[in-house]
mmCIF file of C-alpha atoms in Angstrom:
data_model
loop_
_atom_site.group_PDB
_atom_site.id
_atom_site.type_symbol
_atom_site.label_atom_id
_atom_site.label_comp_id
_atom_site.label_asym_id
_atom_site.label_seq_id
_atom_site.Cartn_x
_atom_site.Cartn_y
_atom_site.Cartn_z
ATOM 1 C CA UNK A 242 125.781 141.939 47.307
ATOM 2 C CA UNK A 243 123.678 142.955 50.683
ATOM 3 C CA UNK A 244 121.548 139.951 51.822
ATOM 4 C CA UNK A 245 117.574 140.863 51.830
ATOM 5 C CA UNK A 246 115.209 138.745 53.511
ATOM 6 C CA UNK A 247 111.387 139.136 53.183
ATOM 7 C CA UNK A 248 109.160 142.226 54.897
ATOM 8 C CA UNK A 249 105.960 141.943 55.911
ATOM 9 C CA UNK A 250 104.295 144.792 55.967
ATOM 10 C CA UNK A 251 101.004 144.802 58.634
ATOM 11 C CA UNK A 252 98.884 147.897 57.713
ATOM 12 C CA UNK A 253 96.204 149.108 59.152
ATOM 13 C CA UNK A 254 94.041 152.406 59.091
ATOM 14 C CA UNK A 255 93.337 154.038 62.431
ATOM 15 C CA UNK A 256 90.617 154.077 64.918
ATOM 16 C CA UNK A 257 87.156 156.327 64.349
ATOM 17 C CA UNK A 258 87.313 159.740 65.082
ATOM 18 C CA UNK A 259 85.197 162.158 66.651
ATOM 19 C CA UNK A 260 83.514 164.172 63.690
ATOM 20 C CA UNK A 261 86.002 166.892 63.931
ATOM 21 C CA UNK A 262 88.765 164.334 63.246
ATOM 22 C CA UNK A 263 90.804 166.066 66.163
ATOM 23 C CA UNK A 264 91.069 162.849 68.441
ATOM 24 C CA UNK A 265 89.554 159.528 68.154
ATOM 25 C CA UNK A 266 85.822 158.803 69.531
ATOM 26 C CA UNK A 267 85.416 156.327 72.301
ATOM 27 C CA UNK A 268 84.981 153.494 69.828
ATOM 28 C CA UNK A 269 87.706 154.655 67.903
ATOM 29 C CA UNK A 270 89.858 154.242 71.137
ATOM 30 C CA UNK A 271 88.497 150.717 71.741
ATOM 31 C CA UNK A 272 89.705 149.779 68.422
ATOM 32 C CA UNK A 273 92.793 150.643 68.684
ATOM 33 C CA UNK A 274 93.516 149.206 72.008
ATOM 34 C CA UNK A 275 91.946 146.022 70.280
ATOM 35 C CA UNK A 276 94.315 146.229 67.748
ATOM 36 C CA UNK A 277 97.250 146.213 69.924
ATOM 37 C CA UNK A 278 96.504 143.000 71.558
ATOM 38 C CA UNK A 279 95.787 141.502 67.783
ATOM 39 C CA UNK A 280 99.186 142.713 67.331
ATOM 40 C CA UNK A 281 100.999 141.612 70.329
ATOM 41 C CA UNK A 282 102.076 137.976 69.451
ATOM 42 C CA UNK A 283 104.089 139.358 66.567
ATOM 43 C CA UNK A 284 107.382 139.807 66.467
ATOM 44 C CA UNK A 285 106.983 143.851 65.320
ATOM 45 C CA UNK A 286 110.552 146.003 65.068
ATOM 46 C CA UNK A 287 108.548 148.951 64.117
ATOM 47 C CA UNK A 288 105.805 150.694 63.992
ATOM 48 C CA UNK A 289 105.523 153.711 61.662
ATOM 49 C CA UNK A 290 102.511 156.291 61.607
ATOM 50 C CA UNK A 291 100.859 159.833 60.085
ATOM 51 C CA UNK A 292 101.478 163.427 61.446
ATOM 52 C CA UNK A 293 97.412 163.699 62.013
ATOM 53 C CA UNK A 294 96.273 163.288 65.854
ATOM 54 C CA UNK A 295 93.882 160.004 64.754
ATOM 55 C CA UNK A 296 96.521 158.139 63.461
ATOM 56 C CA UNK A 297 99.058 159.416 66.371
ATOM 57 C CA UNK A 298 96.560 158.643 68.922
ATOM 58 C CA UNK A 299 95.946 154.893 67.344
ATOM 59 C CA UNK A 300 99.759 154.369 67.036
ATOM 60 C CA UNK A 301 99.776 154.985 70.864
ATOM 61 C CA UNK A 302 97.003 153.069 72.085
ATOM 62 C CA UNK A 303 98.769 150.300 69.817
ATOM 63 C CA UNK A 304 102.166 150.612 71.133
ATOM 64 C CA UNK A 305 101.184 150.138 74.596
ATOM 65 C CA UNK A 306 100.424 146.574 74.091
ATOM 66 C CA UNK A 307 103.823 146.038 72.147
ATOM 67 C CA UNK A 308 107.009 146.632 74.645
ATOM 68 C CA UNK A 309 110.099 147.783 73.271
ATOM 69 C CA UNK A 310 108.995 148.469 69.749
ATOM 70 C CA UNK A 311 110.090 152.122 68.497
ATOM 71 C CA UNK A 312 107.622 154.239 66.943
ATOM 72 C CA UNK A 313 108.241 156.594 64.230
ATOM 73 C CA UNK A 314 106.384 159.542 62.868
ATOM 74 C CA UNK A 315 106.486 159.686 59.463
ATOM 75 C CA UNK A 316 104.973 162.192 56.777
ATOM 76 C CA UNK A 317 105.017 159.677 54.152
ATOM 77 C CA UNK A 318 102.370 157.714 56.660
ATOM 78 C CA UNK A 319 100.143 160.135 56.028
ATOM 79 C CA UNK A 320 96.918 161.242 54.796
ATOM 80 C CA UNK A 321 97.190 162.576 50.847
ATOM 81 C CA UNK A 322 96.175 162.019 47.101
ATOM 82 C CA UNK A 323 99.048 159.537 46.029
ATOM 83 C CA UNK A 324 98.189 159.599 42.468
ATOM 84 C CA UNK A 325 96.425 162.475 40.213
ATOM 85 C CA UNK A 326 94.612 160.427 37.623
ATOM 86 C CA UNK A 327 94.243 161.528 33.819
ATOM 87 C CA UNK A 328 91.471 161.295 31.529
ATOM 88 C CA UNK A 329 93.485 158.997 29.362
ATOM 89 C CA UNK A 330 94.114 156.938 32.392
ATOM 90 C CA UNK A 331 90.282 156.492 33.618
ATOM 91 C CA UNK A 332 87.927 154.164 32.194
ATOM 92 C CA UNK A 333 85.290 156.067 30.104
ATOM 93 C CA UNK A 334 82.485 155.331 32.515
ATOM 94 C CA UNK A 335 83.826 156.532 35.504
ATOM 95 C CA UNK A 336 86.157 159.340 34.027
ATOM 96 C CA UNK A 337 84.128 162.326 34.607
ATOM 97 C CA UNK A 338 83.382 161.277 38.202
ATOM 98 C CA UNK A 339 86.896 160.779 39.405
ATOM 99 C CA UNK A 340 88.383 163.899 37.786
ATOM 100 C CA UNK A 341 85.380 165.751 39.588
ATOM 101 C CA UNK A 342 86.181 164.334 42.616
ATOM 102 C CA UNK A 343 89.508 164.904 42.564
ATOM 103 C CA UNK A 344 89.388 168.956 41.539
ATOM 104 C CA UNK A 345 87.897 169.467 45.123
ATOM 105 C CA UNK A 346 91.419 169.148 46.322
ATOM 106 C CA UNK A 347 93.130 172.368 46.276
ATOM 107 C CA UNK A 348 96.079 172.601 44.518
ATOM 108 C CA UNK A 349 98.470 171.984 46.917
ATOM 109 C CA UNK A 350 97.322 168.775 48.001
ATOM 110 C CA UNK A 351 96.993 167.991 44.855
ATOM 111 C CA UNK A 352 100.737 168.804 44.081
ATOM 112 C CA UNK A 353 101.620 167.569 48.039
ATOM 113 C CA UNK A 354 101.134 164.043 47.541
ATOM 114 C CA UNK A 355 102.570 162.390 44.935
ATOM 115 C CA UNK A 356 105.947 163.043 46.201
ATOM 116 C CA UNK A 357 105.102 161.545 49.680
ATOM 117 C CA UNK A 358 103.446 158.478 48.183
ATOM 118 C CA UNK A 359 107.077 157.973 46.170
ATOM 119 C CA UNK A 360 108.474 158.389 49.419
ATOM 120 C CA UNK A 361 105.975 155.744 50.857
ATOM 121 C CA UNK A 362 107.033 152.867 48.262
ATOM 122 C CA UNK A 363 110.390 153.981 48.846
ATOM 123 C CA UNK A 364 110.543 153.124 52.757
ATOM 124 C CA UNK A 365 107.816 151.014 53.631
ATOM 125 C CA UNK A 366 108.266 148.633 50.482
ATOM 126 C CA UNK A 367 110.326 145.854 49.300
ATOM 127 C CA UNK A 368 112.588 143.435 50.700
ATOM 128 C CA UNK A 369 114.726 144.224 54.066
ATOM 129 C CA UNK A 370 117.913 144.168 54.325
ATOM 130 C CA UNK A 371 119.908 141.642 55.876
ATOM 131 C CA UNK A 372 119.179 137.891 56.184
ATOM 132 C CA UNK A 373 115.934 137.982 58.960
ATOM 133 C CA UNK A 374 112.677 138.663 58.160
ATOM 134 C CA UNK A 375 110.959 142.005 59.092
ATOM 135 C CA UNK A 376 107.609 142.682 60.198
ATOM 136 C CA UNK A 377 106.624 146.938 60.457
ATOM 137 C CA UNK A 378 103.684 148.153 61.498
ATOM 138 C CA UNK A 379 101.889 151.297 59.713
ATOM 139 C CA UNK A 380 99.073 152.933 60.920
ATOM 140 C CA UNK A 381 97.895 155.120 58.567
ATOM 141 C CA UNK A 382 94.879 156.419 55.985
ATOM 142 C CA UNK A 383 92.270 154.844 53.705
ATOM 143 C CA UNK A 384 94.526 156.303 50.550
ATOM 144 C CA UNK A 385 97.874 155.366 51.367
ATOM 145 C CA UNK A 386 96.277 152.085 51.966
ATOM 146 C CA UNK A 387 94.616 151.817 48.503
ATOM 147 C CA UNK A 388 98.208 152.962 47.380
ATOM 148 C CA UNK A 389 100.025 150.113 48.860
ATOM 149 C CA UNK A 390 97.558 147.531 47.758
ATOM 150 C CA UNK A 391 97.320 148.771 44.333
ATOM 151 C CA UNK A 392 101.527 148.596 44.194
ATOM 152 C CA UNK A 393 101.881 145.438 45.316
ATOM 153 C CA UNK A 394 99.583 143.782 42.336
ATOM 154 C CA UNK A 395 100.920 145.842 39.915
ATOM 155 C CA UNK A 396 97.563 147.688 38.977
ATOM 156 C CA UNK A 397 97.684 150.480 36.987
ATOM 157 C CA UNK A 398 98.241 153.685 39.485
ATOM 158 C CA UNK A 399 94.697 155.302 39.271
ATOM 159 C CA UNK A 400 94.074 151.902 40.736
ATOM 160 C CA UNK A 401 94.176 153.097 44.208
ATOM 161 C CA UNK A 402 91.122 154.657 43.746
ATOM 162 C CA UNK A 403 87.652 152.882 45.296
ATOM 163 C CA UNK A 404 89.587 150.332 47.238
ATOM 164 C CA UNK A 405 88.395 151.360 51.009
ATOM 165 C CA UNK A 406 89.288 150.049 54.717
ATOM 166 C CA UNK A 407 87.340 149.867 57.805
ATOM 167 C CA UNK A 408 88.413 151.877 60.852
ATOM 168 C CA UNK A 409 91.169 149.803 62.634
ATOM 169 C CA UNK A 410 91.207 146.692 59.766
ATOM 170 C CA UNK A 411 94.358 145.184 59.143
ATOM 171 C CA UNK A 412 96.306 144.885 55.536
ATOM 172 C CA UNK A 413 99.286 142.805 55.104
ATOM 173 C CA UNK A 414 101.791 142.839 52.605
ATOM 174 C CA UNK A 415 104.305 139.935 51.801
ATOM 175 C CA UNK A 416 107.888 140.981 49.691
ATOM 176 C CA UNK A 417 110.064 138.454 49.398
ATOM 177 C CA UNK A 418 113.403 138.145 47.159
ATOM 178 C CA UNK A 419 113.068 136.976 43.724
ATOM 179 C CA UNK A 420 108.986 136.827 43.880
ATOM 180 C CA UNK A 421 106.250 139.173 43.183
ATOM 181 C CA UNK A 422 104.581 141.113 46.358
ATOM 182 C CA UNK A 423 101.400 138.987 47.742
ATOM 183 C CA UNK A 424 98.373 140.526 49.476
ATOM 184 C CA UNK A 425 98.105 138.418 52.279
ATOM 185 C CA UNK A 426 95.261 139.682 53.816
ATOM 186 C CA UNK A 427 93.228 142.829 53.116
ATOM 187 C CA UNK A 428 90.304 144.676 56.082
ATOM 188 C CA UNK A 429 90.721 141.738 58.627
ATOM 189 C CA UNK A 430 88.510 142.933 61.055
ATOM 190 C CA UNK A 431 88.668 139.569 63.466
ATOM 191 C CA UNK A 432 89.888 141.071 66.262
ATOM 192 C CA UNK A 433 86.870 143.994 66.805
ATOM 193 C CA UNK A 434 83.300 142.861 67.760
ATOM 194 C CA UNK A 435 80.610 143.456 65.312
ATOM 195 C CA UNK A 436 79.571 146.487 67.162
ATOM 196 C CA UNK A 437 82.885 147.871 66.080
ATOM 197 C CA UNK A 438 83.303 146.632 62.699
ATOM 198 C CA UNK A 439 83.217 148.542 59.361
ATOM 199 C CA UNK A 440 82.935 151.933 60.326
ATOM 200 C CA UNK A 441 84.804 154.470 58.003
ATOM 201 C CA UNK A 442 83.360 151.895 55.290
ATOM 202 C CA UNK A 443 80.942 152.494 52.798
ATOM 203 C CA UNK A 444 77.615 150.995 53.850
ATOM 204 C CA UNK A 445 76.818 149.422 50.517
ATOM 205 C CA UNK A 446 80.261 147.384 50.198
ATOM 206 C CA UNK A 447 79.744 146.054 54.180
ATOM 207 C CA UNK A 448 79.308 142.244 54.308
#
């Protein structure tokens, strides 16, 4: 049998954007590079991001403060619905909001993204092979995020819904062999000022 050692999997959603989400806005830029040196003291072997320029431009901003680490583009990085929840799935109370928010998706980003979040478990999950321990880098979305989080307890998959993540925040993930997935650390935000802390979040859930 293949040795696997554990993974830890650093997460973190990218920088602000500008309100046409084409690039990121000048704080948005300072985050990221202020992610990168959070980042540089560990010993990375990848870093993995989304198709969409705000999470491409983060990745790069990153990667320039961690030499020699290869970065990847990767579709199941990106920004989607990983889960269409049922009625049957919802709590009663919040049923008929979900669903409704939900049906603003067209239909093929509604039929898009479950396949890609699969894909996302599949690769970015889970032990890694051989007998050192891994540490990956994803830069990413608020969903994928919730998506990850809400795997790794074992919530039910609707779960991913209403968990949120600050602009630049960091998320890790522990798998090792033989023992359940822990959430290390969820929207660490120790390495931005407070000027630059908790934007993309919803201002009632800031603390």
């Amino acid at each position: 049998m293949q040795p696997t050692a554990e993974r830890y999997l650093w997460i973190a959603r990218h920088g602000e954007a500008t309100p046409d989400e084409e690039e990121l806005s000048e704080r948005g830029r300072q985050q990221a590079d202020l992610l990168g040196r959070r980042l540089r003291d560990v010993p990375l072997s990848a870093v993995h991001h989304g198709p969409l320029p705000r999470a491409a431009e983060t990745a790069r901003r990153v990667a320039r403060h961690l030499p020699d680490v290869p970065v990847h583009l990767s579709e199941a990085a990106g920004d989607y619905l990983p889960y269409l929840p049922q009625r049957a799935d919802l709590p009663a109370e919040c049923a008929e909001q979900v669903l409704e928010w939900v049906a603003d998706f067209s239909a093929a980003e509604r039929e898009s993204g479950p396949p890609l979040a699969r894909e996302a478990l599949r690769r970015f999950t889970g032990t890694a092979s051989g007998d050192e321990p891994r540490h990956e880098l994803l830069i990413t979305h608020n969903f994928l995020i919730g998506w990850l989080i809400r795997a790794a307890l074992d919530a039910p998959r609707w779960r991913w819904f209403g968990l949120n993540h600050a602009h630049a925040a960091l998320t890790v993930i522990r798998y090792r062999p033989g023992r359940p997935a822990t959430l290390v650390v969820q929207n660490d935000l120790r390495h931005l000022p407070a000027d630059l802390c908790w934007t993309g979040f919803p201002p009632g859930h800031r603390v």
